Amino acid sequence: MHGPTILASKTHITLDLLGIVAFSSGIHVRLALTATGRAAERAHHETRSLSDPTDPDTQWSYLSVLLQLGPVAGEADPYLPRSGSPLKWGGVPAYRTEPNYWLGTCTRPHDIMISAGWPEIGLGPTCVTALLEASPSAVTSD
């Protein structure tokens, strides 16, 4: 298990690594993105097709994540995104999502690289690498 760690932090946007857990069948990565103010308003606007499928505007975006574990790499699609965030925190527009990602691959020791960004709301690309090491019950990161 590895986490939590702040991956990116700027005015009104924070991207956190909540955890990395390795299983015999793959790696589970949990992230959390929190936005307030204008960034939150943009995030709600960009993801409205997820919350309102009848919206005729097909332009939308979401947090983009690339995972790489050894030779296996690819764009990650979230499952259980948990983006039912409050519209306001203390009167300020707010947005929070906690997407989960699964990389089904072997868990022998490797570096795992996580690259993420959402330029449409003001989060430029950020990248972190962690070494996953074998242990009796799980894989951990330094």
PDB file of C-alpha atoms in Angstrom:
ATOM      1  CA  MET A   1       0.000   0.000   0.000  1.00  0.00           C
ATOM      2  CA  HIS A   2       1.209   3.481  -0.829  1.00  0.00           C
ATOM      3  CA  GLY A   3      -0.496   6.795  -0.109  1.00  0.00           C
ATOM      4  CA  PRO A   4      -1.767   9.367   0.576  1.00  0.00           C
ATOM      5  CA  THR A   5       0.419  11.853  -1.295  1.00  0.00           C
ATOM      6  CA  ILE A   6      -0.287  15.246  -2.865  1.00  0.00           C
ATOM      7  CA  LEU A   7       0.476  14.979  -6.594  1.00  0.00           C
ATOM      8  CA  ALA A   8      -0.371  18.571  -7.523  1.00  0.00           C
ATOM      9  CA  SER A   9      -1.525  21.600  -5.613  1.00  0.00           C
ATOM     10  CA  LYS A  10      -2.273  25.046  -6.955  1.00  0.00           C
ATOM     11  CA  THR A  11      -4.770  27.760  -6.198  1.00  0.00           C
ATOM     12  CA  HIS A  12      -8.229  26.140  -6.177  1.00  0.00           C
ATOM     13  CA  ILE A  13      -7.079  22.666  -7.384  1.00  0.00           C
ATOM     14  CA  THR A  14      -5.535  19.731  -5.508  1.00  0.00           C
ATOM     15  CA  LEU A  15      -4.802  16.268  -6.914  1.00  0.00           C
ATOM     16  CA  ASP A  16      -4.090  13.581  -4.316  1.00  0.00           C
ATOM     17  CA  LEU A  17      -2.906  10.008  -4.602  1.00  0.00           C
ATOM     18  CA  LEU A  18      -5.084   8.281  -2.002  1.00  0.00           C
ATOM     19  CA  GLY A  19      -3.423   4.916  -2.386  1.00  0.00           C
ATOM     20  CA  ILE A  20      -1.837   2.217  -4.497  1.00  0.00           C
ATOM     21  CA  VAL A  21      -2.581  -1.375  -3.542  1.00  0.00           C
ATOM     22  CA  ALA A  22      -1.123  -4.351  -5.377  1.00  0.00           C
ATOM     23  CA  PHE A  23      -2.939  -7.649  -5.675  1.00  0.00           C
ATOM     24  CA  SER A  24      -1.878 -10.854  -7.379  1.00  0.00           C
ATOM     25  CA  SER A  25      -4.083  -9.895 -10.344  1.00  0.00           C
ATOM     26  CA  GLY A  26      -3.143  -6.215 -10.687  1.00  0.00           C
ATOM     27  CA  ILE A  27      -2.687  -2.761  -9.210  1.00  0.00           C
ATOM     28  CA  HIS A  28      -5.488  -0.592  -7.763  1.00  0.00           C
ATOM     29  CA  VAL A  29      -4.811   3.182  -7.868  1.00  0.00           C
ATOM     30  CA  ARG A  30      -7.072   5.692  -6.074  1.00  0.00           C
ATOM     31  CA  LEU A  31      -6.915   9.424  -6.779  1.00  0.00           C
ATOM     32  CA  ALA A  32      -8.875  12.428  -5.507  1.00  0.00           C
ATOM     33  CA  LEU A  33      -9.286  15.747  -7.266  1.00  0.00           C
ATOM     34  CA  THR A  34     -10.677  18.712  -5.337  1.00  0.00           C
ATOM     35  CA  ALA A  35     -11.463  22.034  -7.006  1.00  0.00           C
ATOM     36  CA  THR A  36     -13.031  25.215  -5.679  1.00  0.00           C
ATOM     37  CA  GLY A  37     -14.080  28.535  -7.167  1.00  0.00           C
ATOM     38  CA  ARG A  38     -13.845  28.944 -10.944  1.00  0.00           C
ATOM     39  CA  ALA A  39     -12.013  25.608 -11.360  1.00  0.00           C
ATOM     40  CA  ALA A  40     -14.953  23.848  -9.657  1.00  0.00           C
ATOM     41  CA  GLU A  41     -17.465  25.612 -11.888  1.00  0.00           C
ATOM     42  CA  ARG A  42     -15.486  24.492 -14.944  1.00  0.00           C
ATOM     43  CA  ALA A  43     -15.261  20.915 -13.628  1.00  0.00           C
ATOM     44  CA  HIS A  44     -19.037  20.736 -13.102  1.00  0.00           C
ATOM     45  CA  HIS A  45     -19.564  22.142 -16.607  1.00  0.00           C
ATOM     46  CA  GLU A  46     -17.063  19.740 -18.219  1.00  0.00           C
ATOM     47  CA  THR A  47     -18.583  16.639 -16.564  1.00  0.00           C
ATOM     48  CA  ARG A  48     -22.249  17.512 -17.024  1.00  0.00           C
ATOM     49  CA  SER A  49     -22.672  14.763 -19.635  1.00  0.00           C
ATOM     50  CA  LEU A  50     -21.942  12.277 -16.837  1.00  0.00           C
ATOM     51  CA  SER A  51     -24.609  13.778 -14.584  1.00  0.00           C
ATOM     52  CA  ASP A  52     -27.078  14.825 -17.318  1.00  0.00           C
ATOM     53  CA  PRO A  53     -27.047  12.411 -20.281  1.00  0.00           C
ATOM     54  CA  THR A  54     -29.814  14.414 -21.999  1.00  0.00           C
ATOM     55  CA  ASP A  55     -27.529  17.470 -22.361  1.00  0.00           C
ATOM     56  CA  PRO A  56     -27.238  18.020 -26.135  1.00  0.00           C
ATOM     57  CA  ASP A  57     -23.745  19.561 -25.842  1.00  0.00           C
ATOM     58  CA  THR A  58     -21.316  16.702 -26.483  1.00  0.00           C
ATOM     59  CA  GLN A  59     -18.216  18.671 -25.495  1.00  0.00           C
ATOM     60  CA  TRP A  60     -16.929  17.389 -22.171  1.00  0.00           C
ATOM     61  CA  SER A  61     -13.743  16.342 -20.432  1.00  0.00           C
ATOM     62  CA  TYR A  62     -12.546  14.591 -17.307  1.00  0.00           C
ATOM     63  CA  LEU A  63      -9.322  14.038 -15.373  1.00  0.00           C
ATOM     64  CA  SER A  64      -6.921  12.358 -17.820  1.00  0.00           C
ATOM     65  CA  VAL A  65      -4.729   9.649 -16.268  1.00  0.00           C
ATOM     66  CA  LEU A  66      -1.920   7.579 -17.789  1.00  0.00           C
ATOM     67  CA  LEU A  67      -0.545   4.611 -15.829  1.00  0.00           C
ATOM     68  CA  GLN A  68       2.663   2.753 -16.611  1.00  0.00           C
ATOM     69  CA  LEU A  69       3.922  -0.326 -14.776  1.00  0.00           C
ATOM     70  CA  GLY A  70       7.077  -1.706 -16.337  1.00  0.00           C
ATOM     71  CA  PRO A  71       6.366  -2.296 -20.030  1.00  0.00           C
ATOM     72  CA  VAL A  72       2.569  -1.995 -19.609  1.00  0.00           C
ATOM     73  CA  ALA A  73       1.205   1.516 -20.197  1.00  0.00           C
ATOM     74  CA  GLY A  74      -2.031   3.121 -21.236  1.00  0.00           C
ATOM     75  CA  GLU A  75      -4.728   5.671 -20.577  1.00  0.00           C
ATOM     76  CA  ALA A  76      -6.721   4.718 -17.533  1.00  0.00           C
ATOM     77  CA  ASP A  77     -10.513   4.729 -17.479  1.00  0.00           C
ATOM     78  CA  PRO A  78     -11.981   5.284 -14.028  1.00  0.00           C
ATOM     79  CA  TYR A  79     -14.405   2.931 -12.374  1.00  0.00           C
ATOM     80  CA  LEU A  80     -16.464   4.015  -9.372  1.00  0.00           C
ATOM     81  CA  PRO A  81     -15.609   7.686 -10.060  1.00  0.00           C
ATOM     82  CA  ARG A  82     -17.587   9.019  -7.046  1.00  0.00           C
ATOM     83  CA  SER A  83     -18.103  12.457  -8.527  1.00  0.00           C
ATOM     84  CA  GLY A  84     -21.282  13.290  -6.650  1.00  0.00           C
ATOM     85  CA  SER A  85     -19.618  16.275  -5.046  1.00  0.00           C
ATOM     86  CA  PRO A  86     -21.328  19.176  -3.309  1.00  0.00           C
ATOM     87  CA  LEU A  87     -21.957  22.225  -5.468  1.00  0.00           C
ATOM     88  CA  LYS A  88     -20.754  24.546  -2.696  1.00  0.00           C
ATOM     89  CA  TRP A  89     -18.534  24.360   0.390  1.00  0.00           C
ATOM     90  CA  GLY A  90     -19.125  27.303   2.690  1.00  0.00           C
ATOM     91  CA  GLY A  91     -20.728  29.289  -0.133  1.00  0.00           C
ATOM     92  CA  VAL A  92     -17.809  28.671  -2.542  1.00  0.00           C
ATOM     93  CA  PRO A  93     -18.342  26.506  -5.659  1.00  0.00           C
ATOM     94  CA  ALA A  94     -16.755  23.086  -5.053  1.00  0.00           C
ATOM     95  CA  TYR A  95     -16.082  19.878  -6.972  1.00  0.00           C
ATOM     96  CA  ARG A  96     -14.564  16.603  -5.756  1.00  0.00           C
ATOM     97  CA  THR A  97     -14.091  13.304  -7.509  1.00  0.00           C
ATOM     98  CA  GLU A  98     -12.366  10.137  -6.287  1.00  0.00           C
ATOM     99  CA  PRO A  99     -11.748   7.953  -9.344  1.00  0.00           C
ATOM    100  CA  ASN A 100     -10.366   4.431  -9.011  1.00  0.00           C
ATOM    101  CA  TYR A 101      -8.147   2.815 -11.633  1.00  0.00           C
ATOM    102  CA  TRP A 102      -7.214  -0.812 -12.190  1.00  0.00           C
ATOM    103  CA  LEU A 103      -4.091  -1.961 -14.013  1.00  0.00           C
ATOM    104  CA  GLY A 104      -4.442  -5.707 -14.488  1.00  0.00           C
ATOM    105  CA  THR A 105      -0.876  -6.914 -14.704  1.00  0.00           C
ATOM    106  CA  CYS A 106       1.718  -8.811 -12.722  1.00  0.00           C
ATOM    107  CA  THR A 107       2.847  -7.325  -9.412  1.00  0.00           C
ATOM    108  CA  ARG A 108       6.543  -8.156  -9.427  1.00  0.00           C
ATOM    109  CA  PRO A 109       8.630  -5.138  -8.366  1.00  0.00           C
ATOM    110  CA  HIS A 110       8.411  -2.251 -10.824  1.00  0.00           C
ATOM    111  CA  ASP A 111       8.243   1.485 -10.880  1.00  0.00           C
ATOM    112  CA  ILE A 112       4.676   2.685 -11.365  1.00  0.00           C
ATOM    113  CA  MET A 113       4.336   5.990 -13.165  1.00  0.00           C
ATOM    114  CA  ILE A 114       1.159   8.036 -12.775  1.00  0.00           C
ATOM    115  CA  SER A 115       0.640  10.994 -15.086  1.00  0.00           C
ATOM    116  CA  ALA A 116      -2.493  13.110 -14.726  1.00  0.00           C
ATOM    117  CA  GLY A 117      -3.947  16.420 -15.823  1.00  0.00           C
ATOM    118  CA  TRP A 118      -7.137  18.261 -16.665  1.00  0.00           C
ATOM    119  CA  PRO A 119      -6.174  21.383 -18.635  1.00  0.00           C
ATOM    120  CA  GLU A 120      -9.808  22.378 -19.221  1.00  0.00           C
ATOM    121  CA  ILE A 121     -10.132  23.291 -15.530  1.00  0.00           C
ATOM    122  CA  GLY A 122      -6.570  24.565 -15.066  1.00  0.00           C
ATOM    123  CA  LEU A 123      -4.682  21.439 -13.935  1.00  0.00           C
ATOM    124  CA  GLY A 124      -1.609  21.018 -16.108  1.00  0.00           C
ATOM    125  CA  PRO A 125       0.161  17.671 -16.487  1.00  0.00           C
ATOM    126  CA  THR A 126       1.780  16.220 -13.383  1.00  0.00           C
ATOM    127  CA  CYS A 127       3.755  13.017 -13.060  1.00  0.00           C
ATOM    128  CA  VAL A 128       4.952  10.869 -10.148  1.00  0.00           C
ATOM    129  CA  THR A 129       6.868   7.602 -10.048  1.00  0.00           C
ATOM    130  CA  ALA A 130       6.850   5.176  -7.109  1.00  0.00           C
ATOM    131  CA  LEU A 131       8.797   1.949  -6.687  1.00  0.00           C
ATOM    132  CA  LEU A 132       6.566  -0.992  -5.884  1.00  0.00           C
ATOM    133  CA  GLU A 133       8.375  -3.673  -3.891  1.00  0.00           C
ATOM    134  CA  ALA A 134       7.188  -7.185  -3.152  1.00  0.00           C
ATOM    135  CA  SER A 135       6.120  -8.068   0.402  1.00  0.00           C
ATOM    136  CA  PRO A 136       4.410 -11.171   1.832  1.00  0.00           C
ATOM    137  CA  SER A 137       0.878  -9.744   1.643  1.00  0.00           C
ATOM    138  CA  ALA A 138       1.005  -6.768  -0.710  1.00  0.00           C
ATOM    139  CA  VAL A 139       3.233  -4.513  -2.717  1.00  0.00           C
ATOM    140  CA  THR A 140       4.383  -1.276  -1.130  1.00  0.00           C
ATOM    141  CA  SER A 141       6.031   1.905  -2.262  1.00  0.00           C
ATOM    142  CA  ASP A 142       8.957   3.786  -0.736  1.00  0.00           C
TER     143      ASP A 142
END
